[in-house]
CSV table of N, CA, C and O in Angstrom, one decimal:
chain,number,residue,atom,x,y,z
W,10,ASP,N,0.7,-1.3,-0.2
W,10,ASP,CA,0.5,-0.3,-0.1
W,10,ASP,C,0.6,1.4,0.3
W,10,ASP,O,2.2,1.1,0.5
W,11,ILE,N,0.5,2.6,-0.1
W,11,ILE,CA,1.2,4.2,-0.5
W,11,ILE,C,1.8,3.8,0.5
W,11,ILE,O,0.6,3.7,2.1
W,12,GLY,N,3.0,4.9,0.8
W,12,GLY,CA,3.8,4.8,2.3
W,12,GLY,C,4.0,3.6,2.7
W,12,GLY,O,5.1,3.6,4.2
W,13,GLU,N,3.8,2.2,2.8
W,13,GLU,CA,4.5,1.0,2.9
W,13,GLU,C,6.2,1.3,2.6
W,13,GLU,O,6.5,1.4,1.6
W,14,LEU,N,7.1,0.7,3.7
W,14,LEU,CA,8.7,0.2,3.1
W,14,LEU,C,8.0,-0.6,2.5
W,14,LEU,O,7.7,-1.5,2.0
W,15,CYS,N,9.7,-0.7,1.5
W,15,CYS,CA,9.7,-1.3,0.0
W,15,CYS,C,11.5,-1.7,0.1
W,15,CYS,O,12.0,-0.8,0.1
W,16,LEU,N,11.3,-3.2,-0.9
W,16,LEU,CA,12.6,-3.0,-1.1
W,16,LEU,C,13.2,-2.8,-3.0
W,16,LEU,O,13.7,-2.2,-3.4
W,17,GLN,N,11.7,-2.9,-3.7
W,17,GLN,CA,11.5,-3.5,-4.6
W,17,GLN,C,9.8,-3.3,-5.2
W,17,GLN,O,9.2,-3.3,-3.8
W,18,SER,N,9.9,-2.8,-6.6
W,18,SER,CA,8.4,-2.1,-6.8
W,18,SER,C,8.1,-3.1,-7.1
W,18,SER,O,6.3,-2.7,-6.9
W,19,ALA,N,7.9,-4.0,-6.9
W,19,ALA,CA,7.1,-5.8,-7.2
W,19,ALA,C,6.6,-6.0,-5.9
W,19,ALA,O,5.1,-6.0,-5.8
W,20,GLN,N,6.6,-5.4,-5.1
W,20,GLN,CA,6.2,-5.2,-3.3
W,20,GLN,C,4.9,-4.4,-3.2
W,20,GLN,O,3.9,-4.3,-2.6
W,21,CYS,N,4.7,-3.5,-3.8
W,21,CYS,CA,4.0,-2.4,-4.3
W,21,CYS,C,2.4,-2.5,-4.9
W,21,CYS,O,3.0,-2.7,-6.5
W,22,LYS,N,1.4,-2.1,-4.9
W,22,LYS,CA,0.5,-2.5,-5.7
W,22,LYS,C,0.1,-1.1,-6.5
W,22,LYS,O,-0.1,-1.3,-7.5
W,23,SER,N,0.9,0.2,-5.9
W,23,SER,CA,1.0,0.8,-7.9
W,23,SER,C,2.6,0.1,-8.8
W,23,SER,O,2.3,1.2,-9.6
W,24,GLY,N,3.4,-0.4,-7.8
W,24,GLY,CA,4.1,-0.7,-9.5
W,24,GLY,C,5.9,0.3,-8.5
W,24,GLY,O,6.0,-0.3,-9.2
W,25,CYS,N,5.2,1.0,-8.1
W,25,CYS,CA,6.7,2.3,-8.0
W,25,CYS,C,6.6,1.7,-5.9
W,25,CYS,O,6.3,2.7,-4.8
W,26,CYS,N,7.9,1.8,-6.1
W,26,CYS,CA,8.8,2.0,-4.6
W,26,CYS,C,10.0,3.3,-5.1
W,26,CYS,O,10.9,2.8,-6.1
W,27,HIS,N,10.0,4.3,-4.3
W,27,HIS,CA,10.2,5.2,-4.9
W,27,HIS,C,11.1,5.8,-3.2
W,27,HIS,O,10.4,5.7,-1.6
W,28,ARG,N,12.6,6.6,-3.4
W,28,ARG,CA,12.7,7.1,-2.1
W,28,ARG,C,13.5,8.0,-3.5
W,28,ARG,O,13.1,8.7,-3.8
W,29,VAL,N,12.9,8.9,-2.2
W,29,VAL,CA,14.0,10.7,-2.2
W,29,VAL,C,15.1,10.4,-2.4
W,29,VAL,O,15.5,11.6,-3.2
W,30,SER,N,16.1,10.6,-1.6
W,30,SER,CA,17.5,10.2,-1.7
W,30,SER,C,17.5,8.8,-1.7
W,30,SER,O,17.5,7.9,-1.9
W,31,GLY,N,19.4,8.4,-1.7
W,31,GLY,CA,20.0,7.7,-2.1
W,31,GLY,C,20.2,7.3,-0.4
W,31,GLY,O,20.3,6.0,-0.1
W,32,LEU,N,19.7,8.2,0.2
W,32,LEU,CA,20.2,7.5,2.0
W,32,LEU,C,18.5,6.8,2.6
W,32,LEU,O,18.8,6.9,3.6
W,33,SER,N,17.2,7.8,1.6
W,33,SER,CA,16.0,7.7,2.8
W,33,SER,C,15.7,5.9,2.6
W,33,SER,O,15.7,5.4,1.3
W,34,LEU,N,14.8,5.8,2.9
W,34,LEU,CA,14.3,4.3,3.5
W,34,LEU,C,13.6,5.1,1.8
W,34,LEU,O,12.7,5.3,1.7
W,35,ALA,N,12.6,3.0,1.6
W,35,ALA,CA,12.0,3.4,-0.2
W,35,ALA,C,10.7,3.0,0.2
W,35,ALA,O,10.4,2.2,1.0
W,36,ARG,N,9.7,3.8,0.3
W,36,ARG,CA,8.1,3.4,0.4
W,36,ARG,C,7.8,3.2,-1.0
W,36,ARG,O,7.6,3.8,-2.6
W,37,CYS,N,6.4,2.6,-1.0
W,37,CYS,CA,5.1,2.6,-2.1
W,37,CYS,C,4.6,3.4,-2.0
W,37,CYS,O,4.5,4.1,-1.2
W,38,ALA,N,5.3,4.4,-3.7
W,38,ALA,CA,3.7,5.4,-4.1
W,38,ALA,C,3.5,5.4,-5.2
W,38,ALA,O,3.4,4.5,-6.0
W,39,PRO,N,2.4,6.6,-5.1
W,39,PRO,CA,1.7,5.8,-6.1
W,39,PRO,C,2.8,6.7,-7.9
W,39,PRO,O,3.4,7.3,-7.6
W,40,LYS,N,1.7,6.0,-8.6
W,40,LYS,CA,3.0,6.3,-10.0
W,40,LYS,C,2.2,8.2,-10.6
W,40,LYS,O,1.3,8.3,-10.3
W,41,ALA,N,3.1,8.1,-11.1
W,41,ALA,CA,2.9,9.7,-11.5
W,41,ALA,C,1.9,10.0,-12.8
W,41,ALA,O,1.3,9.1,-13.5
W,42,ALA,N,1.3,11.3,-12.2
W,42,ALA,CA,-0.1,11.5,-13.6
W,42,ALA,C,0.3,12.1,-14.9
W,42,ALA,O,2.5,12.5,-15.0
W,43,GLU,N,-0.2,12.8,-15.4
W,43,GLU,CA,0.2,13.7,-16.3
W,43,GLU,C,0.8,14.7,-16.2
W,43,GLU,O,0.2,15.3,-15.5
W,44,SER,N,2.0,14.9,-17.3
W,44,SER,CA,2.7,16.3,-16.8
W,44,SER,C,4.0,16.4,-15.9
W,44,SER,O,3.8,17.5,-15.4
W,45,GLN,N,3.6,15.1,-14.5
W,45,GLN,CA,3.9,15.2,-13.7
W,45,GLN,C,6.3,14.7,-14.3
W,45,GLN,O,5.9,13.9,-15.2
W,46,ALA,N,7.0,15.0,-13.1
W,46,ALA,CA,8.3,14.4,-13.7
W,46,ALA,C,7.6,12.3,-13.3
W,46,ALA,O,7.2,11.9,-12.4
W,47,CYS,N,9.1,12.3,-13.9
W,47,CYS,CA,8.4,10.9,-13.9
W,47,CYS,C,10.0,10.1,-14.7
W,47,CYS,O,10.8,10.7,-14.8
W,48,SER,N,10.2,8.2,-14.2
W,48,SER,CA,11.4,7.7,-14.6
W,48,SER,C,10.5,6.5,-15.4
W,48,SER,O,9.7,6.3,-15.5
W,49,PRO,N,11.6,6.3,-16.6
W,49,PRO,CA,11.5,5.1,-17.4
W,49,PRO,C,12.0,4.3,-16.2
W,49,PRO,O,12.0,4.0,-15.4
W,50,LYS,N,11.6,2.8,-17.2
W,50,LYS,CA,11.6,1.8,-16.0
W,50,LYS,C,12.6,1.7,-15.7
W,50,LYS,O,13.8,1.7,-15.9
W,51,SER,N,13.0,1.5,-14.3
W,51,SER,CA,14.5,1.6,-13.7
W,51,SER,C,14.9,-0.7,-13.4
W,51,SER,O,14.2,-1.1,-13.2
W,52,ILE,N,16.0,-0.2,-13.2
W,52,ILE,CA,16.8,-1.8,-13.2
W,52,ILE,C,17.0,-2.0,-12.4
W,52,ILE,O,17.1,-3.4,-12.0
W,53,TYR,N,17.2,-1.1,-11.9
W,53,TYR,CA,17.1,-1.2,-9.8
W,53,TYR,C,15.9,-1.9,-8.8
W,53,TYR,O,16.2,-2.4,-8.1
W,54,GLY,N,14.7,-1.1,-9.2
W,54,GLY,CA,14.0,-1.9,-8.8
W,54,GLY,C,13.4,-1.0,-7.7
W,54,GLY,O,12.2,-0.6,-7.1
W,55,VAL,N,13.8,0.2,-8.1
W,55,VAL,CA,13.3,1.6,-7.2
W,55,VAL,C,13.5,3.0,-7.6
W,55,VAL,O,14.6,2.7,-8.6
W,56,TYR,N,12.9,3.7,-7.0
W,56,TYR,CA,12.6,4.9,-8.0
W,56,TYR,C,13.1,6.0,-7.4
W,56,TYR,O,12.6,6.4,-6.1
W,57,TYR,N,13.7,7.0,-8.4
W,57,TYR,CA,13.3,8.5,-7.9
W,57,TYR,C,12.7,9.3,-7.7
W,57,TYR,O,11.8,9.9,-7.6
W,58,LYS,N,12.5,8.8,-9.2
W,58,LYS,CA,10.5,9.8,-9.8
W,58,LYS,C,10.1,8.2,-9.9
W,58,LYS,O,10.3,7.8,-10.6
W,59,CYS,N,8.7,8.2,-9.4
W,59,CYS,CA,7.8,6.7,-10.2
W,59,CYS,C,7.2,6.7,-11.7
W,59,CYS,O,7.6,8.1,-12.3
W,60,PRO,N,7.8,6.0,-12.2
W,60,PRO,CA,7.2,6.1,-13.7
W,60,PRO,C,5.5,5.6,-14.0
W,60,PRO,O,4.9,6.2,-12.5
W,61,CYS,N,5.2,6.0,-15.2
W,61,CYS,CA,3.5,7.2,-16.0
W,61,CYS,C,2.9,6.2,-15.1
W,61,CYS,O,3.2,4.7,-14.8
W,62,GLU,N,1.5,6.4,-15.3
W,62,GLU,CA,0.0,6.0,-15.1
W,62,GLU,C,-0.1,5.1,-16.2
W,62,GLU,O,0.3,6.1,-17.1
W,63,GLY,N,-1.1,3.6,-16.5
W,63,GLY,CA,-0.7,3.4,-17.2
W,63,GLY,C,-1.6,4.7,-18.5
W,63,GLY,O,-2.7,5.9,-18.4
W,64,GLY,N,-1.5,4.0,-19.4
W,64,GLY,CA,-1.7,4.5,-21.0
W,64,GLY,C,-0.8,6.1,-21.4
W,64,GLY,O,-1.2,6.9,-22.4
W,65,LEU,N,0.2,6.6,-20.4
W,65,LEU,CA,1.5,7.3,-20.3
W,65,LEU,C,2.6,7.4,-20.3
W,65,LEU,O,3.3,5.8,-20.0
W,66,THR,N,2.7,8.0,-21.3
W,66,THR,CA,4.5,7.4,-21.7
W,66,THR,C,5.3,8.2,-21.5
W,66,THR,O,5.0,9.8,-21.2
W,67,CYS,N,6.8,8.0,-20.5
W,67,CYS,CA,7.5,9.1,-19.9
W,67,CYS,C,8.4,9.3,-20.5
W,67,CYS,O,9.3,8.8,-21.6
W,68,ASP,N,8.4,10.6,-21.5
W,68,ASP,CA,9.1,11.3,-22.6
W,68,ASP,C,10.8,12.0,-21.6
W,68,ASP,O,10.4,12.5,-21.1
W,69,ALA,N,11.2,10.8,-21.4
W,69,ALA,CA,12.8,11.2,-21.2
W,69,ALA,C,14.2,10.6,-21.8
W,69,ALA,O,14.5,10.4,-22.4
W,70,ASP,N,15.4,11.3,-21.3
W,70,ASP,CA,16.1,10.7,-21.8
W,70,ASP,C,16.7,9.2,-21.9
W,70,ASP,O,16.8,8.5,-20.2
W,71,LYS,N,16.7,7.9,-22.6
W,71,LYS,CA,17.1,6.6,-22.4
W,71,LYS,C,18.5,6.4,-22.5
W,71,LYS,O,18.4,5.1,-23.1
W,72,THR,N,19.5,7.2,-22.3
W,72,THR,CA,21.0,6.8,-22.8
W,72,THR,C,20.8,5.9,-21.6
W,72,THR,O,20.8,5.7,-20.1
W,73,ILE,N,22.2,5.1,-21.7
W,73,ILE,CA,22.7,4.2,-20.7
W,73,ILE,C,23.6,5.3,-19.9
W,73,ILE,O,23.1,4.2,-18.0
W,74,VAL,N,23.7,6.4,-19.8
W,74,VAL,CA,24.5,7.1,-18.8
W,74,VAL,C,23.2,7.4,-17.8
W,74,VAL,O,23.5,7.3,-16.5
W,75,GLY,N,22.3,7.9,-18.3
W,75,GLY,CA,20.7,8.0,-17.6
W,75,GLY,C,20.9,7.3,-16.2
W,75,GLY,O,20.2,7.4,-15.3
W,76,SER,N,20.3,6.2,-17.4
W,76,SER,CA,20.1,4.9,-16.0
W,76,SER,C,20.8,4.5,-15.3
W,76,SER,O,20.5,4.0,-14.3
W,77,ILE,N,22.0,4.6,-15.5
W,77,ILE,CA,23.3,4.6,-14.3
W,77,ILE,C,23.3,5.2,-13.1
W,77,ILE,O,23.1,4.9,-12.0
W,78,THR,N,23.0,6.2,-13.9
W,78,THR,CA,23.6,7.4,-12.7
W,78,THR,C,22.2,7.8,-12.0
W,78,THR,O,21.7,8.9,-11.2
W,79,ASN,N,20.9,7.2,-12.7
W,79,ASN,CA,19.6,7.5,-12.2
W,79,ASN,C,19.1,8.8,-12.0
W,79,ASN,O,18.1,9.5,-11.2
W,80,SER,N,19.6,9.4,-13.4
W,80,SER,CA,19.1,11.0,-13.6
W,80,SER,C,17.9,11.3,-15.2
W,80,SER,O,17.7,12.1,-15.0
W,81,ASN,N,17.6,10.0,-15.5
W,81,ASN,CA,17.3,9.9,-16.7
W,81,ASN,C,15.9,10.1,-16.2
W,81,ASN,O,14.7,9.6,-16.6
W,82,PHE,N,14.8,11.4,-15.6
W,82,PHE,CA,14.1,12.3,-15.5
W,82,PHE,C,13.7,12.2,-17.1
W,82,PHE,O,13.8,13.0,-18.0
W,83,GLY,N,11.7,12.3,-16.8
W,83,GLY,CA,10.9,12.8,-18.0
W,83,GLY,C,10.1,13.5,-17.9
W,83,GLY,O,10.2,13.5,-16.4
W,84,THR,N,9.1,13.4,-18.2
W,84,THR,CA,7.8,14.1,-18.4
W,84,THR,C,6.6,13.0,-18.8
W,84,THR,O,6.5,13.3,-19.7
W,85,CYS,N,5.9,13.3,-18.0
W,85,CYS,CA,4.6,12.2,-18.9
W,85,CYS,C,3.9,12.2,-19.3
W,85,CYS,O,3.3,13.9,-19.1
W,86,LYS,N,3.6,12.1,-20.3
W,86,LYS,CA,2.9,12.9,-21.4
W,86,LYS,C,1.6,11.4,-22.1
W,86,LYS,O,1.8,10.6,-22.7
W,87,ASP,N,0.8,11.7,-22.3
W,87,ASP,CA,-0.9,11.0,-23.2
W,87,ASP,C,-0.1,11.3,-24.9
W,87,ASP,O,0.0,11.9,-25.5
W,88,PRO,N,0.5,9.7,-25.4
W,88,PRO,CA,1.0,10.0,-26.7
W,88,PRO,C,-0.3,9.8,-27.3
W,88,PRO,O,0.0,10.5,-28.7
W,89,GLN,N,-1.6,10.1,-26.8
W,89,GLN,CA,-2.6,10.2,-28.3
W,89,GLN,C,-2.4,12.0,-28.4
W,89,GLN,O,-2.8,12.4,-29.8
W,90,ASP,N,-1.8,12.6,-27.3
W,90,ASP,CA,-2.1,14.0,-27.6
W,90,ASP,C,-1.3,14.6,-28.7
W,90,ASP,O,-1.5,15.5,-29.4
W,91,SER,N,-0.2,14.1,-28.8
W,91,SER,CA,1.2,14.1,-29.9
W,91,SER,C,-0.2,14.1,-31.5
W,91,SER,O,0.6,14.6,-32.7
W,92,ARG,N,-0.7,12.7,-30.9
W,92,ARG,CA,-1.2,12.3,-32.5
W,92,ARG,C,-2.2,12.9,-32.6
W,92,ARG,O,-2.6,13.9,-33.8
W,93,ARG,N,-2.7,13.9,-31.9
W,93,ARG,CA,-4.0,14.7,-32.2
W,93,ARG,C,-3.5,16.0,-32.9
W,93,ARG,O,-4.2,16.5,-33.8
W,94,ARG,N,-2.0,16.6,-32.5
W,94,ARG,CA,-2.2,17.7,-33.3
W,94,ARG,C,-1.4,17.5,-35.2
W,94,ARG,O,-1.4,16.9,-35.7
């Protein structure tokens, strides 16, 4: 449940185990909504920014350096929006 301590995102109903900094305890958090900051899928299972809610994509830097340094944050966008314009 939201707010419970976690070690990996699979433990959370939301699918996001989130920590504020490298030293803080990780807790389950809700997924990011449209226009909120997000992370693409983490290889570590813990996020500094949660991935997007279903149907939204995380428009982020997907370089390998970004995923190693955990700094590849982006913004949740509705992929349908770009097609409408």
